[in-house]
Each structure stands twice: as structure tokens, then as C-alpha cells.
Amino acid sequence: MIYLPCLILALLGLGIVIKNRQAVLMFMGVEILLAAGNWTALLAADQHLINQHVAVFVLFSIVVAAAEATIGLSIVLRLAQRHKTIDVNRFSQLRDGRD
Amino acid sequence: MSVMPITYGITAAITVAFAIGVLLAKRPLLAGYLLTLTMVGLGALFWELKSPLLGGIQILVYGGGVLVMVLFVVMLTPSGQKVENWSSSWSALWLLSPLAGYLAFRSYPVHGPVISGRILGVALLTRQGLSLEVLAVLLLLALVAALAIAMTQKGEKTP
């Protein structure tokens, strides 16, 4: 039962990713998912694991999420430059060609 | 009854309510602001779980850095349109907020360990020194990669 609030938050993040077709809003869902994962890890520290290890894990998770957001948002900016939209349904190819 | 479980439950309910707000928001900018508040709520939850340093880092990194980036992208990209609406029956999702609050209140780890900044600092600098350096390099590489991706190439039209 201790992890259920985190699960609710993670499901809401997943719902945001599924519902929205705009890349930035999908990113917001992913950030909520990652943050819910951090919350779960911290609760796990309280239950089972060694404190420092979990704290270091959460810290690393936050940094990796920040790096992922940096690269992801720059890709979104790039796509917005090229396609004049951030609707992911419009991005039908990965190839770096002019369409 | 201690005050901390009640505070933890209320904070969890508010945080989940903000996340539901992101899900049901009609405008991307409003969703961005609500996401900031969600992250601040999560930072408060970390603090209530006796990890004040991690709570502070969560608020600084997510509430500060990432959210500023998200709002920049929302403003820079042509996304002025509204988000598609869901039917009004989805507003029943708001019931999840008090449910999460109640569950958090009931399961608050009263005897959980304290993860202070001192413990984290000692662990990082004595046992995880190499990992810390690798993280620094990762952040630097992410910065360079973001610049490389966002730069306009030769012969490409700018909007």
C-alpha cells in the first residue's frame, strides 16, 4: 500500500503521454513518470535498502532526467523549426530529409 | 497522532491534484505551470520523507531548470492551439487526489531513515567519486549535444 500514491502519480504521467499529441506535453508526462519513480525509490529506502545507496540512486536519476530533457527538448525545437508544428502525428519519418 | 503523516497525506493529495490538472489542462502553458507545482509538491514530499537535500534538488532541477526549458519551448513553438478536450466524465479523475492523500497518510513510514546532506555528501565523495565525475561529463555532453541538435545547418532555412 505504501507505493500506491506513487503508482497513481505514475499512471497520471502515463495518461498525459497517451492523451496528448503535442511533443512538449508528452515530455511533461515523462517527467511526471520519472519523478514518480524517484518517489518510489525513496520510499523503498525507507523500507528495505541502504539509505545512502538509494539517495545516490535518486540523485543520479534526477541528473539523467535533466540530461534527457535537455536533449529531448532541443529535438522538439528542431522539429518545430522544420515542420512548423510539434504535433507528433506529423513526424512520420526519422530520416533527415526535406519533405 | 503525529502531525507528519497528516502533512504527508495532504501534500500527496495536492501533488496528485496538480498532476491531474496537467492531464486535464486545456492550454499547454497552464499545463506547464501546473507541472511546476507538481514538482514543488514532490520536493515537499521528499522533505517529509526525511530527505531534505533530495527535496531541494528536486525543486531546483525540475521546478527550476527543466520547467523553464519546457515553458521556453511552449513559447517558442507554434503551439498556440488548445489541447483536445476530454468528455466531462473524466473529471471523476479528481477523486484520485483524496484517495492518494488517504493512502499516503495511512502508509507514512514513521520510523524511516534520515537521509541528510551530510550522509549523501560523504557517500558521494568517498565511495561514488568516479560516478560523480561521470555524471558531470554526462551533463556536459548533453549540453553539447543539445547545442549541436538545435544549431541551424548551412543551407537550411530558418523560420
GROMACS .gro file of C-alpha atoms in nm:
model
  258
    1MET     CA    1   0.000   0.000   0.000
    2ILE     CA    2   0.294   0.229   0.058
    3TYR     CA    3   0.366   0.254  -0.314
    4LEU     CA    4   0.007   0.316  -0.430
    5PRO     CA    5   0.024   0.700  -0.427
    6CYS     CA    6   0.339   0.677  -0.645
    7LEU     CA    7   0.156   0.436  -0.874
    8ILE     CA    8  -0.133   0.680  -0.909
    9LEU     CA    9   0.111   0.960  -0.998
   10ALA     CA   10   0.293   0.736  -1.247
   11LEU     CA   11  -0.037   0.637  -1.412
   12LEU     CA   12  -0.131   1.003  -1.442
   13GLY     CA   13   0.203   1.067  -1.614
   14LEU     CA   14   0.136   0.777  -1.849
   15GLY     CA   15  -0.213   0.916  -1.916
   16ILE     CA   16  -0.061   1.252  -2.010
   17VAL     CA   17   0.177   1.080  -2.256
   18ILE     CA   18  -0.109   0.882  -2.412
   19LYS     CA   19  -0.360   1.165  -2.427
   20ASN     CA   20  -0.152   1.442  -2.578
   21ARG     CA   21  -0.019   1.459  -2.933
   22GLN     CA   22   0.199   1.764  -2.872
   23ALA     CA   23   0.560   1.672  -2.804
   24VAL     CA   24   0.611   1.917  -2.517
   25LEU     CA   25   0.305   1.792  -2.332
   26MET     CA   26   0.420   1.433  -2.379
   27PHE     CA   27   0.751   1.537  -2.226
   28MET     CA   28   0.567   1.670  -1.924
   29GLY     CA   29   0.409   1.326  -1.879
   30VAL     CA   30   0.751   1.159  -1.898
   31GLU     CA   31   0.888   1.399  -1.635
   32ILE     CA   32   0.599   1.311  -1.402
   33LEU     CA   33   0.666   0.940  -1.462
   34LEU     CA   34   1.034   0.985  -1.373
   35ALA     CA   35   0.952   1.188  -1.065
   36ALA     CA   36   0.706   0.920  -0.951
   37GLY     CA   37   0.989   0.667  -0.993
   38ASN     CA   38   1.212   0.880  -0.769
   39TRP     CA   39   0.938   0.895  -0.508
   40THR     CA   40   0.907   0.515  -0.518
   41ALA     CA   41   1.283   0.474  -0.477
   42LEU     CA   42   1.285   0.699  -0.175
   43LEU     CA   43   1.004   0.501  -0.016
   44ALA     CA   44   1.198   0.182  -0.090
   45ALA     CA   45   1.489   0.334   0.104
   46ASP     CA   46   1.259   0.363   0.400
   47GLN     CA   47   1.154   0.002   0.367
   48HIS     CA   48   1.436  -0.222   0.258
   49LEU     CA   49   1.754  -0.074   0.120
   50ILE     CA   50   2.058   0.106   0.249
   51ASN     CA   51   1.993   0.477   0.277
   52GLN     CA   52   2.297   0.617   0.102
   53HIS     CA   53   2.266   0.388  -0.197
   54VAL     CA   54   1.908   0.492  -0.262
   55ALA     CA   55   1.988   0.859  -0.211
   56VAL     CA   56   2.271   0.834  -0.464
   57PHE     CA   57   2.037   0.645  -0.700
   58VAL     CA   58   1.771   0.917  -0.676
   59LEU     CA   59   2.032   1.189  -0.726
   60PHE     CA   60   2.166   1.016  -1.038
   61SER     CA   61   1.812   0.963  -1.165
   62ILE     CA   62   1.739   1.335  -1.133
   63VAL     CA   63   2.057   1.425  -1.324
   64VAL     CA   64   1.989   1.173  -1.602
   65ALA     CA   65   1.632   1.305  -1.631
   66ALA     CA   66   1.767   1.659  -1.666
   67ALA     CA   67   2.009   1.548  -1.941
   68GLU     CA   68   1.727   1.360  -2.118
   69ALA     CA   69   1.502   1.666  -2.101
   70THR     CA   70   1.777   1.888  -2.243
   71ILE     CA   71   1.833   1.669  -2.548
   72GLY     CA   72   1.465   1.588  -2.595
   73LEU     CA   73   1.354   1.948  -2.587
   74SER     CA   74   1.627   2.051  -2.829
   75ILE     CA   75   1.499   1.781  -3.065
   76VAL     CA   76   1.147   1.921  -3.023
   77LEU     CA   77   1.275   2.270  -3.106
   78ARG     CA   78   1.447   2.132  -3.415
   79LEU     CA   79   1.133   1.953  -3.530
   80ALA     CA   80   0.928   2.265  -3.468
   81GLN     CA   81   1.173   2.462  -3.682
   82ARG     CA   82   1.144   2.213  -3.966
   83HIS     CA   83   0.776   2.117  -3.958
   84LYS     CA   84   0.628   2.433  -3.804
   85THR     CA   85   0.438   2.217  -3.555
   86ILE     CA   86   0.505   1.998  -3.253
   87ASP     CA   87   0.221   1.757  -3.327
   88VAL     CA   88   0.387   1.415  -3.321
   89ASN     CA   89   0.140   1.276  -3.576
   90ARG     CA   90   0.310   1.498  -3.834
   91PHE     CA   91   0.654   1.347  -3.774
   92SER     CA   92   0.624   1.038  -3.986
   93GLN     CA   93   0.989   0.974  -4.068
   94LEU     CA   94   1.318   0.966  -3.883
   95ARG     CA   95   1.525   1.027  -4.196
   96ASP     CA   96   1.692   1.366  -4.208
   97GLY     CA   97   1.545   1.462  -4.543
   98ARG     CA   98   1.350   1.762  -4.667
   99ASP     CA   99   0.983   1.689  -4.711
  100MET     CA  100  -0.121   1.116   1.635
  101SER     CA  101   0.180   1.287   1.486
  102VAL     CA  102   0.145   1.583   1.254
  103MET     CA  103   0.384   1.442   0.992
  104PRO     CA  104   0.158   1.169   0.846
  105ILE     CA  105  -0.124   1.423   0.806
  106THR     CA  106   0.109   1.670   0.636
  107TYR     CA  107   0.242   1.392   0.413
  108GLY     CA  108  -0.110   1.287   0.315
  109ILE     CA  109  -0.221   1.641   0.239
  110THR     CA  110   0.094   1.709   0.034
  111ALA     CA  111   0.045   1.384  -0.162
  112ALA     CA  112  -0.319   1.477  -0.233
  113ILE     CA  113  -0.221   1.825  -0.352
  114THR     CA  114   0.063   1.688  -0.568
  115VAL     CA  115  -0.164   1.432  -0.736
  116ALA     CA  116  -0.428   1.705  -0.783
  117PHE     CA  117  -0.173   1.919  -0.971
  118ALA     CA  118  -0.079   1.617  -1.186
  119ILE     CA  119  -0.448   1.565  -1.267
  120GLY     CA  120  -0.458   1.934  -1.355
  121VAL     CA  121  -0.175   1.876  -1.606
  122LEU     CA  122  -0.373   1.588  -1.756
  123LEU     CA  123  -0.695   1.786  -1.790
  124ALA     CA  124  -0.546   2.129  -1.871
  125LYS     CA  125  -0.685   2.292  -2.184
  126ARG     CA  126  -0.380   2.504  -2.264
  127PRO     CA  127  -0.015   2.386  -2.281
  128LEU     CA  128   0.111   2.685  -2.084
  129LEU     CA  129  -0.129   2.612  -1.798
  130ALA     CA  130  -0.011   2.250  -1.804
  131GLY     CA  131   0.349   2.376  -1.773
  132TYR     CA  132   0.268   2.589  -1.468
  133LEU     CA  133   0.078   2.301  -1.306
  134LEU     CA  134   0.375   2.072  -1.374
  135THR     CA  135   0.598   2.318  -1.187
  136LEU     CA  136   0.364   2.299  -0.889
  137THR     CA  137   0.359   1.917  -0.912
  138MET     CA  138   0.737   1.910  -0.890
  139VAL     CA  139   0.740   2.150  -0.596
  140GLY     CA  140   0.489   1.920  -0.424
  141LEU     CA  141   0.714   1.622  -0.491
  142GLY     CA  142   1.008   1.813  -0.342
  143ALA     CA  143   0.798   1.874  -0.031
  144LEU     CA  144   0.714   1.501  -0.020
  145PHE     CA  145   1.087   1.416  -0.032
  146TRP     CA  146   1.145   1.657   0.254
  147GLU     CA  147   0.868   1.492   0.454
  148LEU     CA  148   1.033   1.155   0.386
  149LYS     CA  149   1.335   1.294   0.576
  150SER     CA  150   1.544   1.367   0.269
  151PRO     CA  151   1.563   1.747   0.268
  152LEU     CA  152   1.860   1.765   0.032
  153LEU     CA  153   1.695   1.548  -0.232
  154GLY     CA  154   1.377   1.755  -0.196
  155GLY     CA  155   1.576   2.072  -0.257
  156ILE     CA  156   1.750   1.920  -0.559
  157GLN     CA  157   1.415   1.801  -0.697
  158ILE     CA  158   1.268   2.150  -0.672
  159LEU     CA  159   1.582   2.315  -0.813
  160VAL     CA  160   1.627   2.080  -1.109
  161TYR     CA  161   1.265   2.009  -1.204
  162GLY     CA  162   1.086   2.313  -1.065
  163GLY     CA  163   1.361   2.542  -1.186
  164GLY     CA  164   1.565   2.416  -1.475
  165VAL     CA  165   1.353   2.170  -1.665
  166LEU     CA  166   1.032   2.368  -1.626
  167VAL     CA  167   1.195   2.687  -1.750
  168MET     CA  168   1.304   2.488  -2.056
  169VAL     CA  169   0.955   2.348  -2.108
  170LEU     CA  170   0.799   2.692  -2.085
  171PHE     CA  171   1.059   2.828  -2.330
  172VAL     CA  172   0.971   2.556  -2.578
  173VAL     CA  173   0.598   2.618  -2.529
  174MET     CA  174   0.654   2.984  -2.610
  175LEU     CA  175   0.895   2.928  -2.899
  176THR     CA  176   0.698   2.663  -3.083
  177PRO     CA  177   0.381   2.728  -3.281
  178SER     CA  178   0.154   2.552  -3.034
  179GLY     CA  179  -0.099   2.820  -2.970
  180GLN     CA  180  -0.385   2.582  -3.028
  181LYS     CA  181  -0.585   2.431  -2.747
  182VAL     CA  182  -0.539   2.074  -2.635
  183GLU     CA  183  -0.821   1.841  -2.735
  184ASN     CA  184  -1.084   1.822  -2.465
  185TRP     CA  185  -1.197   1.509  -2.291
  186SER     CA  186  -1.557   1.448  -2.201
  187SER     CA  187  -1.671   1.581  -1.868
  188SER     CA  188  -1.689   1.231  -1.721
  189TRP     CA  189  -1.308   1.233  -1.699
  190SER     CA  190  -1.337   1.494  -1.424
  191ALA     CA  191  -1.406   1.193  -1.200
  192LEU     CA  192  -1.026   1.161  -1.202
  193TRP     CA  193  -1.022   1.429  -0.933
  194LEU     CA  194  -1.133   1.155  -0.693
  195LEU     CA  195  -0.782   1.011  -0.722
  196SER     CA  196  -0.643   1.307  -0.533
  197PRO     CA  197  -0.811   1.241  -0.194
  198LEU     CA  198  -0.754   0.867  -0.248
  199ALA     CA  199  -0.380   0.920  -0.292
  200GLY     CA  200  -0.377   1.150   0.009
  201TYR     CA  201  -0.552   0.893   0.226
  202LEU     CA  202  -0.323   0.610   0.112
  203ALA     CA  203  -0.015   0.824   0.176
  204PHE     CA  204  -0.146   0.920   0.519
  205ARG     CA  205  -0.206   0.556   0.612
  206SER     CA  206   0.133   0.435   0.489
  207TYR     CA  207   0.365   0.712   0.609
  208PRO     CA  208   0.693   0.547   0.719
  209VAL     CA  209   0.721   0.693   1.068
  210HIS     CA  210   1.046   0.516   1.153
  211GLY     CA  211   1.212   0.572   0.818
  212PRO     CA  212   1.580   0.662   0.800
  213VAL     CA  213   1.702   1.020   0.771
  214ILE     CA  214   1.899   1.087   0.451
  215SER     CA  215   2.071   1.413   0.531
  216GLY     CA  216   2.300   1.617   0.311
  217ARG     CA  217   2.594   1.502   0.521
  218ILE     CA  218   2.521   1.132   0.463
  219LEU     CA  219   2.472   1.192   0.091
  220GLY     CA  220   2.784   1.405   0.061
  221VAL     CA  221   3.003   1.151   0.240
  222ALA     CA  222   2.863   0.868   0.024
  223LEU     CA  223   2.918   1.066  -0.295
  224LEU     CA  224   3.270   1.188  -0.224
  225THR     CA  225   3.413   0.879  -0.055
  226ARG     CA  226   3.254   0.591  -0.246
  227GLN     CA  227   3.098   0.735  -0.561
  228GLY     CA  228   3.365   0.981  -0.674
  229LEU     CA  229   3.403   0.828  -1.020
  230SER     CA  230   3.026   0.812  -1.072
  231LEU     CA  231   3.002   1.180  -0.979
  232GLU     CA  232   3.263   1.267  -1.241
  233VAL     CA  233   3.081   1.053  -1.499
  234LEU     CA  234   2.760   1.242  -1.421
  235ALA     CA  235   2.937   1.575  -1.471
  236VAL     CA  236   3.067   1.456  -1.810
  237LEU     CA  237   2.716   1.332  -1.900
  238LEU     CA  238   2.568   1.675  -1.827
  239LEU     CA  239   2.840   1.844  -2.032
  240LEU     CA  240   2.781   1.606  -2.323
  241ALA     CA  241   2.406   1.663  -2.300
  242LEU     CA  242   2.467   2.038  -2.323
  243VAL     CA  243   2.693   2.000  -2.626
  244ALA     CA  244   2.450   1.757  -2.792
  245ALA     CA  245   2.157   1.993  -2.735
  246LEU     CA  246   2.354   2.279  -2.892
  247ALA     CA  247   2.457   2.061  -3.187
  248ILE     CA  248   2.099   1.947  -3.248
  249ALA     CA  249   1.945   2.292  -3.218
  250MET     CA  250   2.202   2.469  -3.438
  251THR     CA  251   2.090   2.566  -3.786
  252GLN     CA  252   2.290   2.389  -4.053
  253LYS     CA  253   2.432   2.552  -4.365
  254GLY     CA  254   2.179   2.593  -4.641
  255GLU     CA  255   1.884   2.535  -4.410
  256LYS     CA  256   1.611   2.793  -4.392
  257THR     CA  257   1.535   2.944  -4.054
  258PRO     CA  258   1.172   3.013  -3.970
   0.00000   0.00000   0.00000
